[in-house]
Short mmCIF file of C-alpha atoms and ligand atoms in Angstrom, two decimals:
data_model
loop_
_atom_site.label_atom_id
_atom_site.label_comp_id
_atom_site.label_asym_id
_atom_site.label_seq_id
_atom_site.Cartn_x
_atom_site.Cartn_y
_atom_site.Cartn_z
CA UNK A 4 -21.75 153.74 116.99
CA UNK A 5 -22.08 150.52 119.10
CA UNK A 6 -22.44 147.51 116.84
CA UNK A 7 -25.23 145.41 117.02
CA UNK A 8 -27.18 146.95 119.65
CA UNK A 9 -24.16 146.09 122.04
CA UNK A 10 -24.13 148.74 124.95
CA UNK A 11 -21.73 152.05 124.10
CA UNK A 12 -18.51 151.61 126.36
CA UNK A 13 -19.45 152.18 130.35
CA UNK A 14 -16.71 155.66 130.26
CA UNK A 15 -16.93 158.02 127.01
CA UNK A 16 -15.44 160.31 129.16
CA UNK A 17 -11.66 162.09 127.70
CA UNK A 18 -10.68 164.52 130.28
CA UNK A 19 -7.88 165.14 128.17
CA UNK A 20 -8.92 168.68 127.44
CA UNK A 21 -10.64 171.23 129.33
CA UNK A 22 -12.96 171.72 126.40
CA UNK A 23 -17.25 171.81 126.78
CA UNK A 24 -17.22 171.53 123.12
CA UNK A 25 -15.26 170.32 120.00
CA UNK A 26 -15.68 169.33 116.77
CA UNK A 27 -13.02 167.86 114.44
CA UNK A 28 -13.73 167.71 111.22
CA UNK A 29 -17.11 167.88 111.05
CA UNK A 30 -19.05 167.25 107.64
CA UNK A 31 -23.00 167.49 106.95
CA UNK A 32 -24.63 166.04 104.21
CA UNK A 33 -28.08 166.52 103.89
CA UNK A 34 -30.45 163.82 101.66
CA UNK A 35 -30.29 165.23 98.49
CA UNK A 36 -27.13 166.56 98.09
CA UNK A 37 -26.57 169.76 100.21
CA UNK A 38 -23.27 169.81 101.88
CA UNK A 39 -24.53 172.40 105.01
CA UNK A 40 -20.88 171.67 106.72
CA UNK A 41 -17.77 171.04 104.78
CA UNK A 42 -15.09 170.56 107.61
CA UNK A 43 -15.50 172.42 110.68
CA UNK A 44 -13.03 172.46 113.37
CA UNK A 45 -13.93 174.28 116.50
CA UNK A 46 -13.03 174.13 119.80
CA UNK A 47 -15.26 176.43 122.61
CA UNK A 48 -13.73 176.41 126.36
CA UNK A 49 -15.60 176.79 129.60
CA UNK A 50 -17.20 179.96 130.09
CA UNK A 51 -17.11 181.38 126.50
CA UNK A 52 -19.37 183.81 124.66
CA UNK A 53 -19.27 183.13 121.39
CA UNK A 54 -21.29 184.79 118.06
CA UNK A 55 -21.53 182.18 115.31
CA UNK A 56 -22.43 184.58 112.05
CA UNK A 57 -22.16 184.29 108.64
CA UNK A 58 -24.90 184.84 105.10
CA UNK A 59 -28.06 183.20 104.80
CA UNK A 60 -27.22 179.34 103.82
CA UNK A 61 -24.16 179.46 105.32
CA UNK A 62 -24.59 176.01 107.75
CA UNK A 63 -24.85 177.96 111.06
CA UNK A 64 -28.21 176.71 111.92
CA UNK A 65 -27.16 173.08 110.88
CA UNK A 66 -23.88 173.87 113.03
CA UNK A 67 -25.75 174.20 116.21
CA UNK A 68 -28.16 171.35 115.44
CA UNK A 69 -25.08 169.01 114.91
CA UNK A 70 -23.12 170.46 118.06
CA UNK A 71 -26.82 170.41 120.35
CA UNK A 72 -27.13 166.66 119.22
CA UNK A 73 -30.32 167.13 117.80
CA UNK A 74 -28.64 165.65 114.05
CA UNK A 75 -25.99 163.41 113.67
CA UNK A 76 -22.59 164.83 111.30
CA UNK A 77 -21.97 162.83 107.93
CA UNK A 78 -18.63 162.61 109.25
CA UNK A 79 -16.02 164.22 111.42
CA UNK A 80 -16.73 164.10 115.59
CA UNK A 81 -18.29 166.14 117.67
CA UNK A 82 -17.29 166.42 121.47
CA UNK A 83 -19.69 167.68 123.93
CA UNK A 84 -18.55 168.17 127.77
CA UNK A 85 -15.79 165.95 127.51
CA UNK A 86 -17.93 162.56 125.34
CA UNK A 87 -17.76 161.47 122.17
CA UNK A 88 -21.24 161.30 120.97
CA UNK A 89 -20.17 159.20 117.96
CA UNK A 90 -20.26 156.36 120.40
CA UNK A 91 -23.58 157.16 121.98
CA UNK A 92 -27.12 155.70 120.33
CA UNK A 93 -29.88 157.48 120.09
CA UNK A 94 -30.97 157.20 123.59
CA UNK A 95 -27.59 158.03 125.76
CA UNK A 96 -27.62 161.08 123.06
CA UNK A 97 -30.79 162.10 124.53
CA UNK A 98 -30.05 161.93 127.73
CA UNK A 99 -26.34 163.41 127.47
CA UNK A 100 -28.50 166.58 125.59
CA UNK A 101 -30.68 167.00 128.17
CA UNK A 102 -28.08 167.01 131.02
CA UNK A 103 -25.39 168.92 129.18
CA UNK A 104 -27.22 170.93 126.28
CA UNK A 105 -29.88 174.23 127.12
CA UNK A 106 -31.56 175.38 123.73
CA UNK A 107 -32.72 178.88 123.21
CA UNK A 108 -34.67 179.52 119.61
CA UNK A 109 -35.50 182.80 118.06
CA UNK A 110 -39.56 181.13 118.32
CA UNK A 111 -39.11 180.81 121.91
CA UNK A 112 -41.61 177.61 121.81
CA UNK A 113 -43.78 177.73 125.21
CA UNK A 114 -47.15 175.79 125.89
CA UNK A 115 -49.35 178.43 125.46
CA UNK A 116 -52.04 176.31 128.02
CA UNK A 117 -49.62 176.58 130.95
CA UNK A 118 -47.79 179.32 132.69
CA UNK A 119 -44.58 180.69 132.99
CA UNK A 120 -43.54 178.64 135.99
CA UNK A 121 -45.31 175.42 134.26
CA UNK A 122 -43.42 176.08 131.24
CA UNK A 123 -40.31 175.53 132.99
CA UNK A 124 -41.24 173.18 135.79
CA UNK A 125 -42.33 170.65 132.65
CA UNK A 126 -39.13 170.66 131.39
CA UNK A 127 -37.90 168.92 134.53
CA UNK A 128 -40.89 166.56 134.15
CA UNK A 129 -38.83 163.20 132.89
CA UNK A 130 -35.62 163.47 135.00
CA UNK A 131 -37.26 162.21 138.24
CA UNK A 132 -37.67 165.76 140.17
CA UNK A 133 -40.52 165.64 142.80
CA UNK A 134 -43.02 168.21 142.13
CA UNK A 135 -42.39 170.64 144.70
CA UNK A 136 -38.63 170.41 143.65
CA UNK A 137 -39.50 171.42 140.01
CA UNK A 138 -41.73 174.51 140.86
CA UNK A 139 -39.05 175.87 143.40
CA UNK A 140 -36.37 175.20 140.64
CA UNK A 141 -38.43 176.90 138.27
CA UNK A 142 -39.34 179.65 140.23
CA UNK A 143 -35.79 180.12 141.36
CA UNK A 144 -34.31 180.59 137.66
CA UNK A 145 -37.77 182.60 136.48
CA UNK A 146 -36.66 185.22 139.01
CA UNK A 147 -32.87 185.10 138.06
CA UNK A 148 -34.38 186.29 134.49
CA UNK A 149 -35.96 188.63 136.28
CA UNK A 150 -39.55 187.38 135.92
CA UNK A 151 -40.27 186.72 139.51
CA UNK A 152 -43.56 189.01 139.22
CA UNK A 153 -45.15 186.85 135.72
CA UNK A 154 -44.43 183.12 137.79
CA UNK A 155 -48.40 182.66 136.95
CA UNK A 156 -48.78 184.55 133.82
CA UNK A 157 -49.64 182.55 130.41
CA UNK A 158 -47.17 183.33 127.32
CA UNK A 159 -49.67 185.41 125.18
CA UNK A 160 -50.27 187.76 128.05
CA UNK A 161 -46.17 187.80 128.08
CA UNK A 162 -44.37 190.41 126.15
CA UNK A 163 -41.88 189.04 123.90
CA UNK A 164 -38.99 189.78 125.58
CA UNK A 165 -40.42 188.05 128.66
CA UNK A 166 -41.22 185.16 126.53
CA UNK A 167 -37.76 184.37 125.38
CA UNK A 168 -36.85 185.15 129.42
CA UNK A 169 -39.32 182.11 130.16
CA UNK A 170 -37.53 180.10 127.55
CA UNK A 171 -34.07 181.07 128.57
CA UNK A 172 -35.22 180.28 132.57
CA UNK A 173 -36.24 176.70 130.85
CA UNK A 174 -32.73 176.63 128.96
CA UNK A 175 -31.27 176.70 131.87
CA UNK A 176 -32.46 174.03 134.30
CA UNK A 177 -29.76 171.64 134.78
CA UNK A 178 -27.21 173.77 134.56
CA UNK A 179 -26.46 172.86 131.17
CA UNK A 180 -22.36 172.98 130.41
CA UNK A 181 -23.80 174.66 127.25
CA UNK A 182 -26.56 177.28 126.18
CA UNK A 183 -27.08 177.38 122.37
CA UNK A 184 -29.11 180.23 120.98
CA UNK A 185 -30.25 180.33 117.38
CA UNK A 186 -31.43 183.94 116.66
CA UNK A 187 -32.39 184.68 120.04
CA UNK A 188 -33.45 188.46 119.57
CA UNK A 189 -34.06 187.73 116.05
CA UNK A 190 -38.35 188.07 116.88
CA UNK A 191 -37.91 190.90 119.44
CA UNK A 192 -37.71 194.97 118.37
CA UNK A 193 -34.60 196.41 119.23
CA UNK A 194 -35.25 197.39 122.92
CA UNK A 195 -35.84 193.99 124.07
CA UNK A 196 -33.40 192.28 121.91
CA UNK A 197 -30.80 194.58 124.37
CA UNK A 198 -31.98 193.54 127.37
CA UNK A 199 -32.38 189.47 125.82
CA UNK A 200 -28.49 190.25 124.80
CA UNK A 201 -27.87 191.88 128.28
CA UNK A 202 -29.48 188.98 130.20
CA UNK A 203 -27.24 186.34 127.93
CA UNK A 204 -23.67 188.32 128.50
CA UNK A 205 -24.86 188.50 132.61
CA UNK A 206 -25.82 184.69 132.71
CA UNK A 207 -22.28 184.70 131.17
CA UNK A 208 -20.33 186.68 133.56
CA UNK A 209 -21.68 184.17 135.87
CA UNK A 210 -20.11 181.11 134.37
CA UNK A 211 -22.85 180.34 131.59
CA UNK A 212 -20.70 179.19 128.64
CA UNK A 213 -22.91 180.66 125.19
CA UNK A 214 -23.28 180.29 121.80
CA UNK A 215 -25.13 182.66 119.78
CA UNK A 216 -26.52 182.57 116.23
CA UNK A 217 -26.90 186.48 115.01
CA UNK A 218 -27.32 188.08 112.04
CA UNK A 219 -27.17 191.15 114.49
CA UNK A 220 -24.08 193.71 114.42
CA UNK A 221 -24.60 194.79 118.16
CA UNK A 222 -25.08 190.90 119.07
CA UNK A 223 -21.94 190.04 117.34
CA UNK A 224 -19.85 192.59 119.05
CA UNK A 225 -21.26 191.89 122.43
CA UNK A 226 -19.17 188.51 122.27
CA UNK A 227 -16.11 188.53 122.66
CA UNK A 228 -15.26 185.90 120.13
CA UNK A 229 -16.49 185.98 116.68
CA UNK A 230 -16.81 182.52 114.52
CA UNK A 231 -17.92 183.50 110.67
CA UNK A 232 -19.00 180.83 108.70
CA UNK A 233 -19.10 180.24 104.79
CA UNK A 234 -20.38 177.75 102.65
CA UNK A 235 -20.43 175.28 105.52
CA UNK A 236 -16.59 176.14 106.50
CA UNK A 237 -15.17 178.52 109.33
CA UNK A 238 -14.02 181.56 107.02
CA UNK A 239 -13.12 183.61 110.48
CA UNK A 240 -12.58 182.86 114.05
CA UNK A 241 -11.64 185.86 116.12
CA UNK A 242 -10.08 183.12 119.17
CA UNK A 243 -6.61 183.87 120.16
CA UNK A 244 -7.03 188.24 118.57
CA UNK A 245 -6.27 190.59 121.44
N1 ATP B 305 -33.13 169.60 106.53
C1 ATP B 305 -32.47 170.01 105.44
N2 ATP B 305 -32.46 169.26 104.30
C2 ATP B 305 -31.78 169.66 103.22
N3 ATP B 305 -31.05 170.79 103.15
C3 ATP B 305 -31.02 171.57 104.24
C4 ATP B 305 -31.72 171.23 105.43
N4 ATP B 305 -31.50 172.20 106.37
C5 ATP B 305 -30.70 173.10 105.77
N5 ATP B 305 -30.40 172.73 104.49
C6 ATP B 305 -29.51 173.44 103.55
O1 ATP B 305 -28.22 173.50 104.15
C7 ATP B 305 -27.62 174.78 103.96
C8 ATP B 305 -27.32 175.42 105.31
O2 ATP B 305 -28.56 175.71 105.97
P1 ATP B 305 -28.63 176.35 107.41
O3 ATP B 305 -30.05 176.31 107.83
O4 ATP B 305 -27.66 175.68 108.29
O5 ATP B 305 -28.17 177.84 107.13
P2 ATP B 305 -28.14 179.11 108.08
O6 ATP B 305 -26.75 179.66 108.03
O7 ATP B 305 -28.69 178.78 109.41
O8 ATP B 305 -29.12 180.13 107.32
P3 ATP B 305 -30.10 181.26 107.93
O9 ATP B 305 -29.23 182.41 108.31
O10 ATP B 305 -30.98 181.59 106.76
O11 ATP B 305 -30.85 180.67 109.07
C9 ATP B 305 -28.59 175.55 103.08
O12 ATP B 305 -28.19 175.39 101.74
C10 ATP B 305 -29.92 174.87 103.33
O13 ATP B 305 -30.76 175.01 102.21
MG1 MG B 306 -30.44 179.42 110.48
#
């Protein structure tokens, strides 16, 4: 952290490693007591699919809030696209999120007073876009999620699955080095949880680097690296297995 309100250093930039994400020793110590993470090193490359799985408890939600910048670790660093966020404050963190950082939650969380092309065009509201600009982006990634024919439809006339296909479109804007997904099927009946996990492992093939949150078998094994985590620590990480 910069000391007395003292701007961060101009270049937090290590190209050092080719890595979007890592995190060295990364602790989490909730008020009260709860150690979530007790010393997690990982370390996700460019282009990765990766399942994060593990019991009930086990820190993996509190894993992707600490690597998606959206809580600060107790201790330990966390690396995203190359900065340290450690010496970011609150509002480069922001702003580093939103540029490197797509989120993708099992609620999906749309405006339910706008449609699916507002949905995502809002996203781009604060980052200077010109109107026109946002709707054409928007409309652009709707169709690569293949809902080019709901652009105008509000979300509780979508079906599920399209809902979490207008929240993956909005994940998406910026081209985020990073899409993390916390249960993304996890609200969706079998069927469409396939075609959600289909979508994901295309928007992978395509240079999308992912990580997944599942308590899903068929999720899991659709990536092709598997991180299981207990009691806040990496028990197994399937990196480097043929
Ligand atoms: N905001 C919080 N304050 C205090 N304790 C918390 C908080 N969030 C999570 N915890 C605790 O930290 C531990 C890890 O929780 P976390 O939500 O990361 O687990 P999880 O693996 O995502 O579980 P699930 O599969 O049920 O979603 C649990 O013991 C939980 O009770
Ligand atoms: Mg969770």
């Amino acid at each position: 952290m910069s000391l007395l309100g003292s701007p961060a250093p101009a270049d937090t930039t290590d190209r050092r490693n080719a890595y979007v994400l890592e995190l060295r020793g990364v602790t989490k110590v909730y008020a009260g007591g709860v150690t979530a993470l007790a010393g997690v090193d990982l370390a996700i490359a460019a282009g990765e699919l990766v399942a994060i799985v593990g019991p009930s408890g086990s820190g993996k939600s509190t894993l992707l809030h600490v690597i998606g910048t959206l809580d600060r670790p107790t201790s330990g660093e966390v690396w995203i696209d190359g900065h340290s966020t450690a010496a970011l404050d609150d509002q480069q963190l922001a702003s580093l999120r939103a540029q490197a950082i797509g989120f993708v939650f099992q609620q999906f969380f749309l405006l339910d007073g706008m449609s699916a092309l507002e949905n995502v065009a809002t996203a781009l509201l604060y980052t200077g876009t010109r109107a026109g600009e946002r709707r054409r982006l928007a409309r652009e990634l709707l169709e690569r999620v293949g809902l080019g024919h709901r652009l105008h439809q509000l979300p509780h006339k979508l079906s599920g699955g399209e809902r979490q296909r207008v929240a993956i479109a909005r994940a998406l804007l910026g081209r985020p080095a990073i899409v993390l997904a916390d249960e993304p099927t996890g609200n969706l009946d079998t069927r469409t949880g396939a075609e959600i996990l289909a979508l994901l492992e295309e928007l992978n093939r395509d240079g999308a680097t992912i990580l997944v949150i599942t308590h899903e078998r068929e999720v899991a094994d659709a990536c092709r690296r598997q991180v299981a985590v207990r009691d806040g620590r990496i028990e197994h990480d399937s990196a480097g297995e043929a």
